[in-house]
Amino acid sequence: MMRCFIIKASEARTSPDFSLKSLSMYRMDLIARCIIAAFSKPSGIRKNVVLHIVLEGPPNPPITVSINGEELEFMPISEIKAAEIVYNALANKPNKGVYVRRKSFSEVVMENLNNEIFYLHENGTDINNIKITRNPIFILGDHKGIDKESEKFLDKIGVRRVSLGPISYLSSHCITIVNYELDNRGF
Ligand SMILES: C[S@@+](CC[C@H](N)C(=O)[O-])C[C@H]1O[C@@H](n2cnc3c(N)ncnc32)[C@H](O)[C@@H]1O
């Protein structure tokens, strides 16, 4: 069973001109941590994960970088190595299992409508009370959360809000918690 995460990265750079040595600029550090959280497990790569990163920062938004764990050939164990995956993709030299498309957040969500989609939000239904049946998709925001207009769009198409508790966690930590939850449910 596949699991998928969509992260809406409102400030992430859309050209390969960011420094791998200072990732906090454009919050590429947040993206790097999400990549590590999505794919790492003690014995290597989580093959059953797809991560869509919607980059919305300047100079060329939107660009979606998608990483398919089934095809990924190495596990990036440092933030620099993880950010390099995005850098290479933007430089038209994508690593195996990495895809770059000119797709907006709403377009990426719409192309996944056949699966169960959840929006991770502190005020949603507790995840413990949610039945997850097939290839779930989890949407999450960056350090700014998801903007009101996008929230309206998600409400309009009937995406349910799911909470991991009242505390606001880092995006990468949310991915780890969801991976843990799905592992425990035998997905
Ligand atoms: C650092 S939080 C965003 C905080 C931001 N200041 C806000 O008010 O939305 C990043 C993302 O993680 C997810 N998130 C954080 N804590 C959560 C929780 N307790 N339950 C569900 N999702 C959570 C949400 O998708 C959120 O947009």
mmCIF file of C-alpha atoms and ligand atoms in Angstrom:
data_model
loop_
_atom_site.group_PDB
_atom_site.id
_atom_site.type_symbol
_atom_site.label_atom_id
_atom_site.label_comp_id
_atom_site.label_asym_id
_atom_site.label_seq_id
_atom_site.Cartn_x
_atom_site.Cartn_y
_atom_site.Cartn_z
ATOM 1 C CA MET A 1 0.000 0.000 0.000
ATOM 2 C CA MET A 2 1.439 3.356 -1.033
ATOM 3 C CA ARG A 3 1.319 6.494 1.126
ATOM 4 C CA CYS A 4 1.800 9.956 -0.243
ATOM 5 C CA PHE A 5 2.592 13.372 1.196
ATOM 6 C CA ILE A 6 2.059 16.735 -0.483
ATOM 7 C CA ILE A 7 3.927 19.645 1.059
ATOM 8 C CA LYS A 8 3.064 23.175 0.018
ATOM 9 C CA ALA A 9 6.338 25.062 0.308
ATOM 10 C CA SER A 10 5.363 28.710 0.007
ATOM 11 C CA GLU A 11 8.876 30.175 -0.014
ATOM 12 C CA ALA A 12 10.918 27.392 -1.588
ATOM 13 C CA ARG A 13 13.186 28.491 -4.390
ATOM 14 C CA THR A 14 12.217 27.492 -7.930
ATOM 15 C CA SER A 15 15.636 27.660 -9.547
ATOM 16 C CA PRO A 16 18.917 25.931 -8.733
ATOM 17 C CA ASP A 17 20.527 29.063 -7.371
ATOM 18 C CA PHE A 18 20.223 28.420 -3.646
ATOM 19 C CA SER A 19 23.197 27.585 -1.495
ATOM 20 C CA LEU A 20 23.482 24.034 -0.215
ATOM 21 C CA LYS A 21 25.553 25.512 2.590
ATOM 22 C CA SER A 22 22.860 27.834 3.915
ATOM 23 C CA LEU A 23 19.611 25.969 3.527
ATOM 24 C CA SER A 24 17.573 28.129 5.875
ATOM 25 C CA MET A 25 17.313 30.695 3.077
ATOM 26 C CA TYR A 26 14.028 30.076 1.239
ATOM 27 C CA ARG A 27 13.402 27.388 3.899
ATOM 28 C CA MET A 28 15.058 24.687 1.832
ATOM 29 C CA ASP A 29 16.075 23.225 5.232
ATOM 30 C CA LEU A 30 12.419 22.462 5.946
ATOM 31 C CA ILE A 31 12.113 20.634 2.628
ATOM 32 C CA ALA A 32 15.308 18.688 3.244
ATOM 33 C CA ARG A 33 13.989 17.543 6.624
ATOM 34 C CA CYS A 34 10.666 16.506 5.059
ATOM 35 C CA ILE A 35 12.523 14.371 2.496
ATOM 36 C CA ILE A 36 14.498 12.624 5.238
ATOM 37 C CA ALA A 37 11.362 12.109 7.353
ATOM 38 C CA ALA A 38 9.389 10.743 4.414
ATOM 39 C CA PHE A 39 11.889 8.170 3.180
ATOM 40 C CA SER A 40 14.160 7.148 6.039
ATOM 41 C CA LYS A 41 13.809 3.941 7.981
ATOM 42 C CA PRO A 42 16.465 2.017 9.905
ATOM 43 C CA SER A 43 16.996 -0.462 7.099
ATOM 44 C CA GLY A 44 17.162 1.978 4.185
ATOM 45 C CA ILE A 45 14.538 3.649 2.030
ATOM 46 C CA ARG A 46 10.787 3.589 2.546
ATOM 47 C CA LYS A 47 9.792 2.239 -0.860
ATOM 48 C CA ASN A 48 6.074 2.775 -0.301
ATOM 49 C CA VAL A 49 6.247 6.588 -0.058
ATOM 50 C CA VAL A 50 5.732 9.295 -2.669
ATOM 51 C CA LEU A 51 6.486 12.896 -1.722
ATOM 52 C CA HIS A 52 5.271 15.829 -3.804
ATOM 53 C CA ILE A 53 6.990 19.115 -2.942
ATOM 54 C CA VAL A 54 5.152 22.103 -4.406
ATOM 55 C CA LEU A 55 7.732 24.883 -4.667
ATOM 56 C CA GLU A 56 6.091 28.300 -4.688
ATOM 57 C CA GLY A 57 8.943 30.729 -4.161
ATOM 58 C CA PRO A 58 10.657 32.921 -6.767
ATOM 59 C CA PRO A 59 11.718 33.124 -9.521
ATOM 60 C CA ASN A 60 9.655 30.591 -11.440
ATOM 61 C CA PRO A 61 6.676 29.205 -9.464
ATOM 62 C CA PRO A 62 4.986 26.842 -9.281
ATOM 63 C CA ILE A 63 7.188 23.798 -9.737
ATOM 64 C CA THR A 64 6.437 20.410 -8.244
ATOM 65 C CA VAL A 65 9.265 18.022 -7.484
ATOM 66 C CA SER A 66 7.984 14.494 -6.887
ATOM 67 C CA ILE A 67 10.076 11.758 -5.309
ATOM 68 C CA ASN A 68 9.079 8.114 -5.642
ATOM 69 C CA GLY A 69 10.615 5.913 -2.941
ATOM 70 C CA GLU A 70 10.203 2.812 -5.060
ATOM 71 C CA GLU A 71 12.695 4.146 -7.583
ATOM 72 C CA LEU A 72 14.991 6.156 -5.331
ATOM 73 C CA GLU A 73 18.485 4.619 -5.363
ATOM 74 C CA PHE A 74 19.941 6.152 -2.198
ATOM 75 C CA MET A 75 18.762 7.455 1.138
ATOM 76 C CA PRO A 76 19.915 11.030 1.741
ATOM 77 C CA ILE A 77 21.123 10.967 5.321
ATOM 78 C CA SER A 78 22.090 14.621 5.639
ATOM 79 C CA GLU A 79 20.054 17.765 4.994
ATOM 80 C CA ILE A 80 22.568 18.822 2.342
ATOM 81 C CA LYS A 81 22.199 15.507 0.488
ATOM 82 C CA ALA A 82 18.409 15.771 0.706
ATOM 83 C CA ALA A 83 18.403 19.365 -0.566
ATOM 84 C CA GLU A 84 20.696 18.255 -3.377
ATOM 85 C CA ILE A 85 17.852 16.079 -4.693
ATOM 86 C CA VAL A 86 15.730 19.219 -5.191
ATOM 87 C CA TYR A 87 18.712 21.187 -6.505
ATOM 88 C CA ASN A 88 19.519 18.501 -9.111
ATOM 89 C CA ALA A 89 15.876 18.322 -10.151
ATOM 90 C CA LEU A 90 15.711 22.087 -10.696
ATOM 91 C CA ALA A 91 18.982 21.928 -12.635
ATOM 92 C CA ASN A 92 17.403 19.398 -15.040
ATOM 93 C CA LYS A 93 19.594 16.598 -13.708
ATOM 94 C CA PRO A 94 17.048 14.712 -11.611
ATOM 95 C CA ASN A 95 18.147 11.690 -9.600
ATOM 96 C CA LYS A 96 16.442 8.395 -10.403
ATOM 97 C CA GLY A 97 12.881 8.417 -9.060
ATOM 98 C CA VAL A 98 12.650 12.220 -9.033
ATOM 99 C CA TYR A 99 10.305 14.096 -11.376
ATOM 100 C CA VAL A 100 9.921 17.825 -12.045
ATOM 101 C CA ARG A 101 6.720 19.300 -13.437
ATOM 102 C CA ARG A 102 5.136 22.699 -13.784
ATOM 103 C CA LYS A 103 2.196 21.899 -11.529
ATOM 104 C CA SER A 104 0.503 24.033 -8.918
ATOM 105 C CA PHE A 105 -0.688 22.867 -5.510
ATOM 106 C CA SER A 106 -4.309 22.576 -6.659
ATOM 107 C CA GLU A 107 -3.302 20.661 -9.797
ATOM 108 C CA VAL A 108 -1.299 18.132 -7.767
ATOM 109 C CA VAL A 109 -4.212 17.675 -5.373
ATOM 110 C CA MET A 110 -6.711 17.279 -8.232
ATOM 111 C CA GLU A 111 -4.657 14.583 -9.950
ATOM 112 C CA ASN A 112 -4.814 12.552 -6.723
ATOM 113 C CA LEU A 113 -8.569 12.755 -6.229
ATOM 114 C CA ASN A 114 -9.005 9.008 -6.789
ATOM 115 C CA ASN A 115 -7.337 8.339 -3.464
ATOM 116 C CA GLU A 116 -8.257 9.234 0.107
ATOM 117 C CA ILE A 117 -6.927 12.730 0.793
ATOM 118 C CA PHE A 118 -6.437 14.244 4.238
ATOM 119 C CA TYR A 119 -5.294 17.730 5.198
ATOM 120 C CA LEU A 120 -3.120 17.640 8.316
ATOM 121 C CA HIS A 121 -4.400 20.362 10.596
ATOM 122 C CA GLU A 122 -4.273 20.821 14.365
ATOM 123 C CA ASN A 123 -8.048 21.364 14.527
ATOM 124 C CA GLY A 124 -9.069 18.368 12.461
ATOM 125 C CA THR A 125 -10.521 15.029 13.554
ATOM 126 C CA ASP A 126 -8.086 13.094 15.720
ATOM 127 C CA ILE A 127 -6.161 10.653 13.509
ATOM 128 C CA ASN A 128 -6.988 7.887 15.994
ATOM 129 C CA ASN A 129 -10.649 8.252 15.009
ATOM 130 C CA ILE A 130 -10.005 8.143 11.273
ATOM 131 C CA LYS A 131 -10.357 4.991 9.235
ATOM 132 C CA ILE A 132 -7.700 4.901 6.538
ATOM 133 C CA THR A 133 -8.369 2.360 3.862
ATOM 134 C CA ARG A 134 -6.290 2.733 0.721
ATOM 135 C CA ASN A 135 -3.262 4.645 -0.571
ATOM 136 C CA PRO A 136 -3.782 7.689 1.649
ATOM 137 C CA ILE A 137 -2.549 11.143 0.737
ATOM 138 C CA PHE A 138 -1.612 13.669 3.404
ATOM 139 C CA ILE A 139 -1.357 17.387 2.668
ATOM 140 C CA LEU A 140 0.657 19.631 4.926
ATOM 141 C CA GLY A 141 1.883 23.189 5.067
ATOM 142 C CA ASP A 142 5.293 24.666 5.703
ATOM 143 C CA HIS A 143 6.315 26.998 8.573
ATOM 144 C CA LYS A 144 3.503 29.366 7.516
ATOM 145 C CA GLY A 145 0.863 26.679 7.295
ATOM 146 C CA ILE A 146 -1.546 26.559 4.349
ATOM 147 C CA ASP A 147 -2.943 29.868 3.110
ATOM 148 C CA LYS A 148 -6.662 30.628 3.494
ATOM 149 C CA GLU A 149 -7.405 30.467 -0.236
ATOM 150 C CA SER A 150 -5.928 26.970 -0.521
ATOM 151 C CA GLU A 151 -7.801 25.900 2.599
ATOM 152 C CA LYS A 152 -11.033 27.086 0.949
ATOM 153 C CA PHE A 153 -10.148 25.028 -2.133
ATOM 154 C CA LEU A 154 -9.531 21.929 0.018
ATOM 155 C CA ASP A 155 -12.826 22.461 1.866
ATOM 156 C CA LYS A 156 -14.663 22.883 -1.451
ATOM 157 C CA ILE A 157 -13.446 19.569 -2.834
ATOM 158 C CA GLY A 158 -14.262 17.839 0.451
ATOM 159 C CA VAL A 159 -10.794 17.120 1.826
ATOM 160 C CA ARG A 160 -11.050 16.118 5.491
ATOM 161 C CA ARG A 161 -8.883 17.736 8.179
ATOM 162 C CA VAL A 162 -6.984 15.286 10.353
ATOM 163 C CA SER A 163 -5.192 16.206 13.552
ATOM 164 C CA LEU A 164 -2.134 14.731 15.223
ATOM 165 C CA GLY A 165 -3.043 16.595 18.420
ATOM 166 C CA PRO A 166 -3.373 20.189 19.630
ATOM 167 C CA ILE A 167 0.358 20.957 19.500
ATOM 168 C CA SER A 168 1.666 22.487 16.262
ATOM 169 C CA TYR A 169 4.514 20.258 15.109
ATOM 170 C CA LEU A 170 7.179 20.870 12.486
ATOM 171 C CA SER A 171 6.168 19.682 9.010
ATOM 172 C CA SER A 172 8.887 17.015 9.003
ATOM 173 C CA HIS A 173 7.793 15.761 12.419
ATOM 174 C CA CYS A 174 4.220 15.425 11.123
ATOM 175 C CA ILE A 175 5.505 13.178 8.328
ATOM 176 C CA THR A 176 7.360 11.038 10.878
ATOM 177 C CA ILE A 177 4.238 10.782 13.056
ATOM 178 C CA VAL A 178 2.049 9.773 10.106
ATOM 179 C CA ASN A 179 4.617 7.198 8.956
ATOM 180 C CA TYR A 180 4.643 5.798 12.497
ATOM 181 C CA GLU A 181 0.837 5.727 12.629
ATOM 182 C CA LEU A 182 0.531 3.932 9.290
ATOM 183 C CA ASP A 183 3.320 1.488 10.200
ATOM 184 C CA ASN A 184 1.418 0.641 13.376
ATOM 185 C CA ARG A 185 -1.732 0.008 11.366
ATOM 186 C CA GLY A 186 0.183 -2.455 9.196
ATOM 187 C CA PHE A 187 0.147 -0.391 5.989
HETATM 188 C C1 LIG B 1 4.845 24.193 11.469
HETATM 189 S S1 LIG B 1 3.207 23.762 11.066
HETATM 190 C C2 LIG B 1 2.552 25.307 10.556
HETATM 191 C C3 LIG B 1 2.443 26.285 11.646
HETATM 192 C C4 LIG B 1 1.831 27.572 11.194
HETATM 193 N N1 LIG B 1 2.302 28.592 12.082
HETATM 194 C C5 LIG B 1 0.330 27.529 11.178
HETATM 195 O O1 LIG B 1 -0.288 28.204 11.984
HETATM 196 O O2 LIG B 1 -0.290 26.830 10.351
HETATM 197 C C6 LIG B 1 3.386 22.977 9.500
HETATM 198 C C7 LIG B 1 2.272 22.086 9.076
HETATM 199 O O3 LIG B 1 2.297 20.890 9.830
HETATM 200 C C8 LIG B 1 0.989 20.378 9.954
HETATM 201 N N2 LIG B 1 0.740 20.234 11.407
HETATM 202 C C9 LIG B 1 1.464 20.757 12.423
HETATM 203 N N3 LIG B 1 1.002 20.348 13.610
HETATM 204 C C10 LIG B 1 -0.049 19.531 13.345
HETATM 205 C C11 LIG B 1 -0.937 18.787 14.163
HETATM 206 N N4 LIG B 1 -0.884 18.808 15.484
HETATM 207 N N5 LIG B 1 -1.896 18.048 13.540
HETATM 208 C C12 LIG B 1 -1.974 17.999 12.195
HETATM 209 N N6 LIG B 1 -1.145 18.688 11.385
HETATM 210 C C13 LIG B 1 -0.205 19.447 11.940
HETATM 211 C C14 LIG B 1 0.054 21.342 9.286
HETATM 212 O O4 LIG B 1 -0.232 20.853 7.995
HETATM 213 C C15 LIG B 1 0.873 22.611 9.210
HETATM 214 O O5 LIG B 1 0.507 23.416 8.130
#
